[in-house]
């Protein structure tokens, strides 16, 4: 049976299993029942993004958790890292976010956080998953009257949102004066729509907010971190100092510099690493990134005597490595950045504040701060295969891959892997020259087709 929880919680189409009301209520019931093994009346903080399905999914989850003896506090529409912060601040037993991040409005999802503010341990997810597949939750009242009885309190929501905004303003933004800074903020019609413009305005910035009018269906629609062109055009047209784009739940952020150049998560890590090291706060001169970060970042860090440690794709793996190494900075090319001294959850607004602080203190523009980092050309080729044998067991493929890696030396990178969901071998190569890496990829593709091509 296919697992419910992936590396980023449960995600799927709202209204269909496992995101139908009955199953979500059962998830709430199972979670609260599990937590009650150590706490008599477990407290659960719940937040959601702006999707039209968010409200009824939240009420279904609250109904199930309350039925199992849990106490639920709703933060209403708030970012994913906002729930992580509140869970830690209030010493709650768990935090639950109802969001599908950058997905379209038809989708939704469930993420669970532990009291530390980091994603809940896999063991808890496995318990909940087992309950859903094996348990009988027919006794949980799914009638509308039961859901009405667990309706969130607007006053409570406003109070919790105020706490999170105060944390960002007074602690993360402490001493940061953004007067004379003009910034365009693309809120993706998502969870940051009310929070981000208010945050930067409080700190003195001249804010132009775009895509900040959610209607339940326009979240991520041609806007936000997956659609940078509109932000780029507005930054240039408004002669702004920079632009920032959030995704639907604002756990990540991407940027545009003063002349409209796109600044991805790799470039953000470069700027933040240099800033932290200038203050003696880049522990062991180490940064954690994933296998998808560009070789250009690794080369830039090498030249600056900063060590880059790579993990599998996923912020969960980045955080695990950050904690293991006691490192100060990590993240993904997609804009999901983690600064463990500030938060154990990636927070797009914390990333944006940290980046702006680096620019203010260095008295550089974003474009100037990115000097020294160059993104290398990349090619990704997919080859359909009939079986997924380890590449080490394919002599022709292994020989060709070894030859390519030798020719790339320290100025390029080969990543060879299988798709987790399709019968495809994926060839990713980065190097100095596009024509060279195109030829390398073709050589490996031919070798794969020869041995295991479909």
Short mmCIF file of C-alpha atoms in Angstrom, two decimals:
data_model
loop_
_atom_site.label_atom_id
_atom_site.label_comp_id
_atom_site.label_asym_id
_atom_site.label_seq_id
_atom_site.Cartn_x
_atom_site.Cartn_y
_atom_site.Cartn_z
CA UNK A 1 0.00 0.00 0.00
CA UNK A 2 1.35 3.40 -0.97
CA UNK A 3 2.50 5.45 2.07
CA UNK A 4 0.42 8.50 2.97
CA UNK A 5 3.35 10.59 4.21
CA UNK A 6 6.14 11.67 1.91
CA UNK A 7 9.20 13.77 2.74
CA UNK A 8 6.94 16.81 3.11
CA UNK A 9 3.86 15.32 4.76
CA UNK A 10 0.67 14.31 2.99
CA UNK A 11 -0.23 15.98 -0.29
CA UNK A 12 -2.96 15.39 -2.84
CA UNK A 13 -6.24 16.63 -4.27
CA UNK A 14 -8.58 18.09 -1.66
CA UNK A 15 -11.76 16.08 -1.24
CA UNK A 16 -10.19 12.81 -2.36
CA UNK A 17 -8.46 10.22 -0.19
CA UNK A 18 -6.46 10.87 1.90
CA UNK A 19 -7.61 14.50 1.96
CA UNK A 20 -11.33 13.82 2.27
CA UNK A 21 -13.07 15.04 5.45
CA UNK A 22 -13.44 11.60 7.00
CA UNK A 23 -9.77 10.65 6.59
CA UNK A 24 -8.49 14.04 7.73
CA UNK A 25 -10.69 13.80 10.83
CA UNK A 26 -9.25 10.34 11.44
CA UNK A 27 -5.73 11.77 11.09
CA UNK A 28 -6.56 14.35 13.76
CA UNK A 29 -8.01 11.64 15.99
CA UNK A 30 -5.00 9.36 15.57
CA UNK A 31 -2.49 12.15 16.18
CA UNK A 32 -4.22 13.37 19.35
CA UNK A 33 -4.66 9.81 20.63
CA UNK A 34 -0.97 9.10 20.09
CA UNK A 35 0.06 12.33 21.81
CA UNK A 36 -2.25 11.56 24.76
CA UNK A 37 0.04 8.65 25.64
CA UNK A 38 2.37 11.26 27.15
CA UNK A 39 0.00 14.20 27.75
CA UNK A 40 -3.51 14.04 29.17
CA UNK A 41 -4.97 16.72 26.87
CA UNK A 42 -2.47 17.31 24.06
CA UNK A 43 -2.38 20.83 22.64
CA UNK A 44 -2.23 21.13 18.86
CA UNK A 45 -1.60 24.37 16.94
CA UNK A 46 -3.23 24.42 13.50
CA UNK A 47 -2.72 26.82 10.60
CA UNK A 48 -3.63 26.88 6.92
CA UNK A 49 -2.88 28.69 3.68
CA UNK A 50 -5.46 30.45 1.50
CA UNK A 51 -6.90 27.53 -0.50
CA UNK A 52 -10.68 27.29 -0.50
CA UNK A 53 -10.44 23.76 0.93
CA UNK A 54 -8.32 24.86 3.89
CA UNK A 55 -11.14 25.86 6.20
CA UNK A 56 -13.19 22.67 5.98
CA UNK A 57 -10.07 20.50 6.17
CA UNK A 58 -9.00 22.35 9.30
CA UNK A 59 -12.40 21.87 10.90
CA UNK A 60 -12.39 18.17 10.03
CA UNK A 61 -8.97 17.73 11.61
CA UNK A 62 -10.02 19.69 14.70
CA UNK A 63 -13.16 17.55 15.05
CA UNK A 64 -11.13 14.35 15.06
CA UNK A 65 -8.45 15.64 17.41
CA UNK A 66 -11.02 17.07 19.82
CA UNK A 67 -12.92 13.77 19.80
CA UNK A 68 -9.70 12.08 20.97
CA UNK A 69 -9.27 14.55 23.84
CA UNK A 70 -6.97 17.04 22.12
CA UNK A 71 -7.11 20.81 22.55
CA UNK A 72 -6.81 22.63 19.23
CA UNK A 73 -5.75 26.25 18.76
CA UNK A 74 -6.21 27.70 15.29
CA UNK A 75 -3.85 30.36 13.95
CA UNK A 76 -6.02 30.73 10.84
CA UNK A 77 -4.25 31.75 7.65
CA UNK A 78 -0.57 31.72 8.50
CA UNK A 79 2.68 30.50 6.98
CA UNK A 80 4.06 27.02 7.56
CA UNK A 81 7.04 28.36 9.56
CA UNK A 82 4.56 30.48 11.51
CA UNK A 83 2.94 27.30 12.82
CA UNK A 84 6.38 25.87 13.60
CA UNK A 85 7.22 29.01 15.61
CA UNK A 86 3.94 29.00 17.54
CA UNK A 87 4.27 25.30 18.34
CA UNK A 88 7.68 25.98 19.89
CA UNK A 89 6.68 29.25 21.59
CA UNK A 90 3.58 27.79 23.23
CA UNK A 91 5.27 24.49 24.03
CA UNK A 92 2.43 22.72 22.26
CA UNK A 93 2.50 18.98 21.71
CA UNK A 94 2.26 19.31 17.94
CA UNK A 95 1.66 21.76 15.12
CA UNK A 96 -0.30 20.97 11.97
CA UNK A 97 -0.19 22.94 8.73
CA UNK A 98 -2.86 22.49 6.08
CA UNK A 99 -1.13 23.52 2.86
CA UNK A 100 0.14 22.21 -0.45
CA UNK A 101 2.93 24.77 -0.68
CA UNK A 102 3.54 25.69 -4.36
CA UNK A 103 0.86 23.36 -5.77
CA UNK A 104 -2.33 24.68 -7.46
CA UNK A 105 -5.42 25.43 -5.39
CA UNK A 106 -7.12 22.08 -6.08
CA UNK A 107 -4.45 20.34 -4.00
CA UNK A 108 -3.87 20.51 -0.29
CA UNK A 109 -1.72 18.79 2.29
CA UNK A 110 -0.91 18.13 5.93
CA UNK A 111 2.44 18.73 7.63
CA UNK A 112 3.03 17.91 11.29
CA UNK A 113 5.56 19.68 13.52
CA UNK A 114 7.05 18.58 16.82
CA UNK A 115 7.31 20.82 19.93
CA UNK A 116 10.83 21.86 18.83
CA UNK A 117 9.41 23.47 15.69
CA UNK A 118 10.90 20.89 13.34
CA UNK A 119 8.97 18.34 11.34
CA UNK A 120 7.57 15.48 13.38
CA UNK A 121 9.59 12.30 13.63
CA UNK A 122 8.83 9.64 11.02
CA UNK A 123 7.74 7.25 13.77
CA UNK A 124 4.71 9.41 14.60
CA UNK A 125 3.72 9.61 10.95
CA UNK A 126 3.98 5.84 10.69
CA UNK A 127 1.65 5.39 13.67
CA UNK A 128 -0.94 7.72 12.15
CA UNK A 129 -0.56 6.04 8.77
CA UNK A 130 -1.07 2.59 10.28
CA UNK A 131 -4.19 3.79 12.08
CA UNK A 132 -5.68 5.16 8.87
CA UNK A 133 -5.11 1.95 6.96
CA UNK A 134 -6.15 -0.40 9.77
CA UNK A 135 -8.52 1.50 12.05
CA UNK A 136 -12.27 1.94 12.15
CA UNK A 137 -13.06 5.60 12.72
CA UNK A 138 -16.77 5.39 12.02
CA UNK A 139 -17.51 6.56 15.56
CA UNK A 140 -16.03 9.98 14.82
CA UNK A 141 -18.92 12.35 14.19
CA UNK A 142 -18.54 13.79 10.71
CA UNK A 143 -21.83 15.67 10.66
CA UNK A 144 -21.74 19.40 9.98
CA UNK A 145 -22.93 20.14 13.51
CA UNK A 146 -19.81 18.47 14.90
CA UNK A 147 -17.59 20.47 12.59
CA UNK A 148 -19.42 23.68 13.53
CA UNK A 149 -18.72 23.00 17.19
CA UNK A 150 -14.99 23.08 16.49
CA UNK A 151 -15.02 26.26 14.40
CA UNK A 152 -11.88 28.37 15.04
CA UNK A 153 -12.11 31.60 17.01
CA UNK A 154 -11.28 34.74 14.96
CA UNK A 155 -9.91 36.41 18.09
CA UNK A 156 -7.62 33.47 18.76
CA UNK A 157 -6.41 33.44 15.16
CA UNK A 158 -5.62 37.16 15.24
CA UNK A 159 -3.75 36.82 18.54
CA UNK A 160 -1.53 33.99 17.28
CA UNK A 161 -0.80 35.77 14.01
CA UNK A 162 0.15 38.86 16.01
CA UNK A 163 2.61 36.78 18.08
CA UNK A 164 4.33 35.48 14.95
CA UNK A 165 4.55 38.91 13.34
CA UNK A 166 5.99 40.35 16.57
CA UNK A 167 8.65 37.61 16.57
CA UNK A 168 9.67 38.46 13.01
CA UNK A 169 9.66 42.21 13.62
CA UNK A 170 11.14 42.46 17.10
CA UNK A 171 13.55 39.51 17.16
CA UNK A 172 14.53 38.62 13.60
CA UNK A 173 14.27 42.23 12.48
CA UNK A 174 15.77 43.75 15.63
CA UNK A 175 17.81 46.86 14.81
CA UNK A 176 17.05 46.59 11.09
CA UNK A 177 16.12 49.98 9.62
CA UNK A 178 14.73 49.62 6.11
CA UNK A 179 13.97 53.26 5.40
CA UNK A 180 15.00 54.16 1.84
CA UNK A 181 14.65 50.52 0.77
CA UNK A 182 12.13 49.94 -2.01
CA UNK A 183 11.02 46.33 -2.24
CA UNK A 184 8.48 44.50 -4.38
CA UNK A 185 6.89 41.53 -2.61
CA UNK A 186 5.09 38.78 -4.54
CA UNK A 187 2.93 36.98 -1.99
CA UNK A 188 1.69 34.28 -4.41
CA UNK A 189 -1.86 35.03 -3.17
CA UNK A 190 -0.89 32.74 -0.34
CA UNK A 191 -0.26 32.65 3.38
CA UNK A 192 2.13 35.62 3.38
CA UNK A 193 -0.38 37.99 1.74
CA UNK A 194 -1.28 39.88 4.93
CA UNK A 195 1.91 39.19 6.89
CA UNK A 196 4.83 40.01 4.58
CA UNK A 197 3.77 43.51 3.47
CA UNK A 198 3.02 44.43 7.10
CA UNK A 199 6.36 43.06 8.29
CA UNK A 200 8.50 45.05 5.86
CA UNK A 201 6.38 48.17 6.28
CA UNK A 202 6.86 48.03 10.05
CA UNK A 203 10.62 48.01 9.51
CA UNK A 204 10.41 51.14 7.38
CA UNK A 205 10.61 49.77 3.85
CA UNK A 206 8.73 51.24 0.90
CA UNK A 207 6.66 48.18 0.03
CA UNK A 208 4.88 47.35 -3.21
CA UNK A 209 2.90 44.13 -2.66
CA UNK A 210 1.68 42.16 -5.67
CA UNK A 211 -0.44 39.00 -5.81
CA UNK A 212 -1.63 39.66 -2.27
CA UNK A 213 -5.40 39.32 -2.78
CA UNK A 214 -6.21 35.62 -2.25
CA UNK A 215 -9.65 34.38 -3.29
CA UNK A 216 -9.23 30.69 -2.49
CA UNK A 217 -8.38 29.71 -6.03
CA UNK A 218 -5.60 32.06 -7.18
CA UNK A 219 -2.86 30.80 -4.87
CA UNK A 220 0.35 30.26 -6.91
CA UNK A 221 -1.58 31.06 -10.11
CA UNK A 222 1.04 32.55 -12.47
CA UNK A 223 2.68 34.19 -9.48
CA UNK A 224 5.00 33.55 -6.56
CA UNK A 225 8.26 31.66 -6.49
CA UNK A 226 7.46 29.48 -9.53
CA UNK A 227 6.64 32.46 -11.76
CA UNK A 228 9.32 35.12 -11.39
CA UNK A 229 8.78 37.10 -14.62
CA UNK A 230 6.07 39.40 -13.23
CA UNK A 231 8.20 40.22 -10.20
CA UNK A 232 11.21 40.89 -12.41
CA UNK A 233 9.21 43.28 -14.59
CA UNK A 234 7.82 45.18 -11.59
CA UNK A 235 11.22 45.55 -9.91
CA UNK A 236 12.67 47.07 -13.06
CA UNK A 237 9.62 49.24 -13.79
CA UNK A 238 9.46 50.56 -10.21
CA UNK A 239 13.24 50.96 -9.96
CA UNK A 240 13.09 48.98 -6.75
CA UNK A 241 16.14 47.82 -4.80
CA UNK A 242 15.04 44.20 -4.97
CA UNK A 243 12.06 41.87 -5.17
CA UNK A 244 11.12 38.78 -3.20
CA UNK A 245 8.72 36.00 -4.23
CA UNK A 246 7.21 33.58 -1.73
CA UNK A 247 5.46 30.30 -2.42
CA UNK A 248 1.97 29.49 -1.17
CA UNK A 249 2.94 28.73 2.42
CA UNK A 250 5.98 31.05 2.48
CA UNK A 251 8.48 28.51 3.73
CA UNK A 252 10.77 29.54 0.89
CA UNK A 253 11.67 32.70 -0.96
CA UNK A 254 13.42 33.63 -4.20
CA UNK A 255 14.69 37.05 -5.23
CA UNK A 256 15.24 39.49 -8.06
CA UNK A 257 18.08 42.01 -7.90
CA UNK A 258 17.96 45.71 -8.76
CA UNK A 259 18.31 45.15 -12.51
CA UNK A 260 15.94 42.19 -12.73
CA UNK A 261 18.37 39.28 -12.46
CA UNK A 262 16.92 36.15 -10.88
CA UNK A 263 18.55 35.19 -7.56
CA UNK A 264 17.87 31.56 -6.65
CA UNK A 265 18.49 29.64 -3.44
CA UNK A 266 22.11 28.92 -4.35
CA UNK A 267 22.92 32.61 -4.78
CA UNK A 268 21.06 33.35 -1.54
CA UNK A 269 23.22 30.81 0.30
CA UNK A 270 26.32 32.50 -1.15
CA UNK A 271 25.30 35.94 0.14
CA UNK A 272 24.23 34.67 3.56
CA UNK A 273 27.35 32.51 4.01
CA UNK A 274 29.62 35.46 3.34
CA UNK A 275 27.62 37.62 5.73
CA UNK A 276 27.66 35.06 8.54
CA UNK A 277 31.36 34.43 8.14
CA UNK A 278 32.12 38.15 8.26
CA UNK A 279 30.55 38.11 11.72
CA UNK A 280 32.27 34.88 12.81
CA UNK A 281 28.94 33.01 12.81
CA UNK A 282 29.46 30.48 10.00
CA UNK A 283 30.27 27.47 12.15
CA UNK A 284 33.22 25.46 10.86
CA UNK A 285 32.98 27.45 7.59
CA UNK A 286 30.43 24.91 6.39
CA UNK A 287 27.20 25.21 4.38
CA UNK A 288 24.72 22.38 3.77
CA UNK A 289 22.93 22.09 0.42
CA UNK A 290 21.42 19.29 -1.67
CA UNK A 291 22.61 17.33 -4.67
CA UNK A 292 20.62 19.75 -6.84
CA UNK A 293 22.67 22.83 -5.94
CA UNK A 294 24.69 24.05 -8.91
CA UNK A 295 28.37 23.17 -9.21
CA UNK A 296 28.97 26.91 -9.47
CA UNK A 297 28.09 27.24 -5.79
CA UNK A 298 30.55 24.53 -4.85
CA UNK A 299 33.31 26.16 -6.92
CA UNK A 300 32.60 29.61 -5.44
CA UNK A 301 32.66 28.22 -1.91
CA UNK A 302 35.87 26.32 -2.62
CA UNK A 303 37.54 29.54 -3.75
CA UNK A 304 36.35 31.22 -0.55
CA UNK A 305 37.56 28.31 1.64
CA UNK A 306 33.99 27.38 2.59
CA UNK A 307 33.04 23.71 2.65
CA UNK A 308 29.83 22.60 0.93
CA UNK A 309 28.17 19.43 2.26
CA UNK A 310 25.47 17.89 0.07
CA UNK A 311 22.39 15.88 1.08
CA UNK A 312 19.49 14.23 -0.73
CA UNK A 313 16.76 16.56 -1.99
CA UNK A 314 14.40 17.73 0.76
CA UNK A 315 14.59 20.28 3.57
CA UNK A 316 14.19 17.45 6.07
CA UNK A 317 17.55 16.03 5.01
CA UNK A 318 19.16 19.46 5.02
CA UNK A 319 18.00 20.07 8.60
CA UNK A 320 19.18 16.63 9.76
CA UNK A 321 22.67 17.37 8.42
CA UNK A 322 22.67 20.90 9.85
CA UNK A 323 21.92 19.52 13.30
CA UNK A 324 24.46 16.70 12.95
CA UNK A 325 27.23 19.12 11.94
CA UNK A 326 26.00 21.96 14.18
CA UNK A 327 26.22 24.09 11.04
CA UNK A 328 24.77 27.59 10.74
CA UNK A 329 23.31 27.65 7.24
CA UNK A 330 21.74 25.28 4.75
CA UNK A 331 19.15 25.18 2.04
CA UNK A 332 17.96 24.24 -1.39
CA UNK A 333 18.24 25.81 -4.82
CA UNK A 334 14.45 26.20 -4.73
CA UNK A 335 14.78 28.90 -2.06
CA UNK A 336 14.14 26.84 1.05
CA UNK A 337 16.80 28.17 3.44
CA UNK A 338 17.32 27.12 7.06
CA UNK A 339 19.18 29.18 9.67
CA UNK A 340 19.06 26.88 12.73
CA UNK A 341 20.03 29.63 15.17
CA UNK A 342 16.83 31.44 14.19
CA UNK A 343 14.40 28.66 13.29
CA UNK A 344 14.46 24.92 12.64
CA UNK A 345 11.92 25.40 9.87
CA UNK A 346 12.70 27.06 6.58
CA UNK A 347 11.04 30.47 6.72
CA UNK A 348 10.85 32.62 3.60
CA UNK A 349 10.37 35.81 5.59
CA UNK A 350 13.32 35.07 7.88
CA UNK A 351 15.41 34.39 4.77
CA UNK A 352 14.32 37.69 3.23
CA UNK A 353 15.06 39.65 6.42
CA UNK A 354 18.46 37.97 6.77
CA UNK A 355 19.33 38.75 3.15
CA UNK A 356 18.30 42.39 3.48
CA UNK A 357 20.30 42.68 6.71
CA UNK A 358 23.37 41.35 4.87
CA UNK A 359 22.88 43.97 2.15
CA UNK A 360 22.38 46.80 4.62
CA UNK A 361 25.45 45.97 6.67
CA UNK A 362 27.70 45.46 3.63
CA UNK A 363 26.25 48.54 1.92
CA UNK A 364 25.95 46.54 -1.28
CA UNK A 365 23.13 46.00 -3.71
CA UNK A 366 21.87 42.45 -4.15
CA UNK A 367 23.63 42.22 -7.50
CA UNK A 368 26.92 43.34 -5.97
CA UNK A 369 26.58 40.89 -3.08
CA UNK A 370 26.22 38.00 -5.53
CA UNK A 371 29.58 38.77 -7.17
CA UNK A 372 31.90 35.77 -7.01
CA UNK A 373 29.12 33.25 -7.64
CA UNK A 374 28.37 32.06 -11.14
CA UNK A 375 25.74 29.51 -12.12
CA UNK A 376 27.23 26.93 -14.48
CA UNK A 377 25.29 25.60 -17.49
CA UNK A 378 23.24 22.48 -16.80
CA UNK A 379 21.54 19.78 -18.84
CA UNK A 380 19.02 17.18 -17.72
CA UNK A 381 18.30 14.20 -19.94
CA UNK A 382 15.78 11.43 -19.23
CA UNK A 383 16.17 7.95 -20.71
CA UNK A 384 13.27 5.49 -20.56
CA UNK A 385 14.43 2.13 -19.17
CA UNK A 386 12.98 -1.38 -18.89
CA UNK A 387 14.53 -2.00 -15.47
CA UNK A 388 16.30 -0.05 -12.74
CA UNK A 389 19.53 -1.98 -12.20
CA UNK A 390 22.25 -0.28 -10.14
CA UNK A 391 24.46 1.71 -12.51
CA UNK A 392 27.53 0.05 -10.99
CA UNK A 393 26.25 -3.25 -12.46
CA UNK A 394 26.14 -1.82 -15.99
CA UNK A 395 29.73 -1.95 -17.36
CA UNK A 396 29.23 0.29 -20.39
CA UNK A 397 27.32 2.92 -18.39
CA UNK A 398 29.82 2.87 -15.55
CA UNK A 399 32.79 3.14 -17.90
CA UNK A 400 31.22 6.07 -19.79
CA UNK A 401 30.24 7.85 -16.57
CA UNK A 402 33.76 7.47 -15.19
CA UNK A 403 35.22 8.93 -18.38
CA UNK A 404 32.87 11.92 -18.25
CA UNK A 405 33.64 12.60 -14.58
CA UNK A 406 37.38 12.49 -15.33
CA UNK A 407 36.98 14.97 -18.17
CA UNK A 408 34.86 17.29 -16.01
CA UNK A 409 37.43 17.16 -13.19
CA UNK A 410 36.72 19.89 -10.62
CA UNK A 411 34.89 22.14 -13.07
CA UNK A 412 31.73 20.13 -13.48
CA UNK A 413 29.45 17.52 -11.97
CA UNK A 414 27.57 14.42 -13.04
CA UNK A 415 24.50 13.17 -11.17
CA UNK A 416 23.11 9.88 -12.41
CA UNK A 417 19.95 8.50 -10.78
CA UNK A 418 16.60 6.85 -11.41
CA UNK A 419 13.25 8.56 -11.11
CA UNK A 420 11.38 7.51 -8.00
CA UNK A 421 8.02 7.41 -9.79
CA UNK A 422 8.71 6.66 -13.48
CA UNK A 423 10.79 4.15 -15.50
CA UNK A 424 13.40 6.78 -16.26
CA UNK A 425 17.12 7.17 -15.78
CA UNK A 426 17.99 10.81 -15.16
CA UNK A 427 21.29 12.28 -16.34
CA UNK A 428 22.18 15.68 -14.90
CA UNK A 429 25.47 17.32 -15.91
CA UNK A 430 26.87 20.75 -15.07
CA UNK A 431 29.99 22.27 -16.54
CA UNK A 432 31.64 25.37 -17.97
CA UNK A 433 30.36 25.02 -21.54
CA UNK A 434 26.85 24.05 -22.68
CA UNK A 435 27.98 22.28 -25.86
CA UNK A 436 30.42 20.10 -23.93
CA UNK A 437 27.91 18.96 -21.31
CA UNK A 438 25.31 18.31 -24.04
CA UNK A 439 27.78 15.94 -25.70
CA UNK A 440 28.63 14.26 -22.39
CA UNK A 441 24.94 13.68 -21.61
CA UNK A 442 24.34 12.20 -25.02
CA UNK A 443 27.24 9.75 -24.57
CA UNK A 444 25.81 8.50 -21.29
CA UNK A 445 22.27 8.36 -22.67
CA UNK A 446 23.44 6.13 -25.54
CA UNK A 447 25.21 3.84 -23.06
CA UNK A 448 22.07 3.52 -20.92
CA UNK A 449 19.87 2.83 -23.94
CA UNK A 450 22.29 0.14 -25.09
CA UNK A 451 22.17 -1.76 -21.80
CA UNK A 452 18.69 -1.22 -20.30
CA UNK A 453 16.75 1.01 -22.71
CA UNK A 454 13.03 0.36 -22.99
#
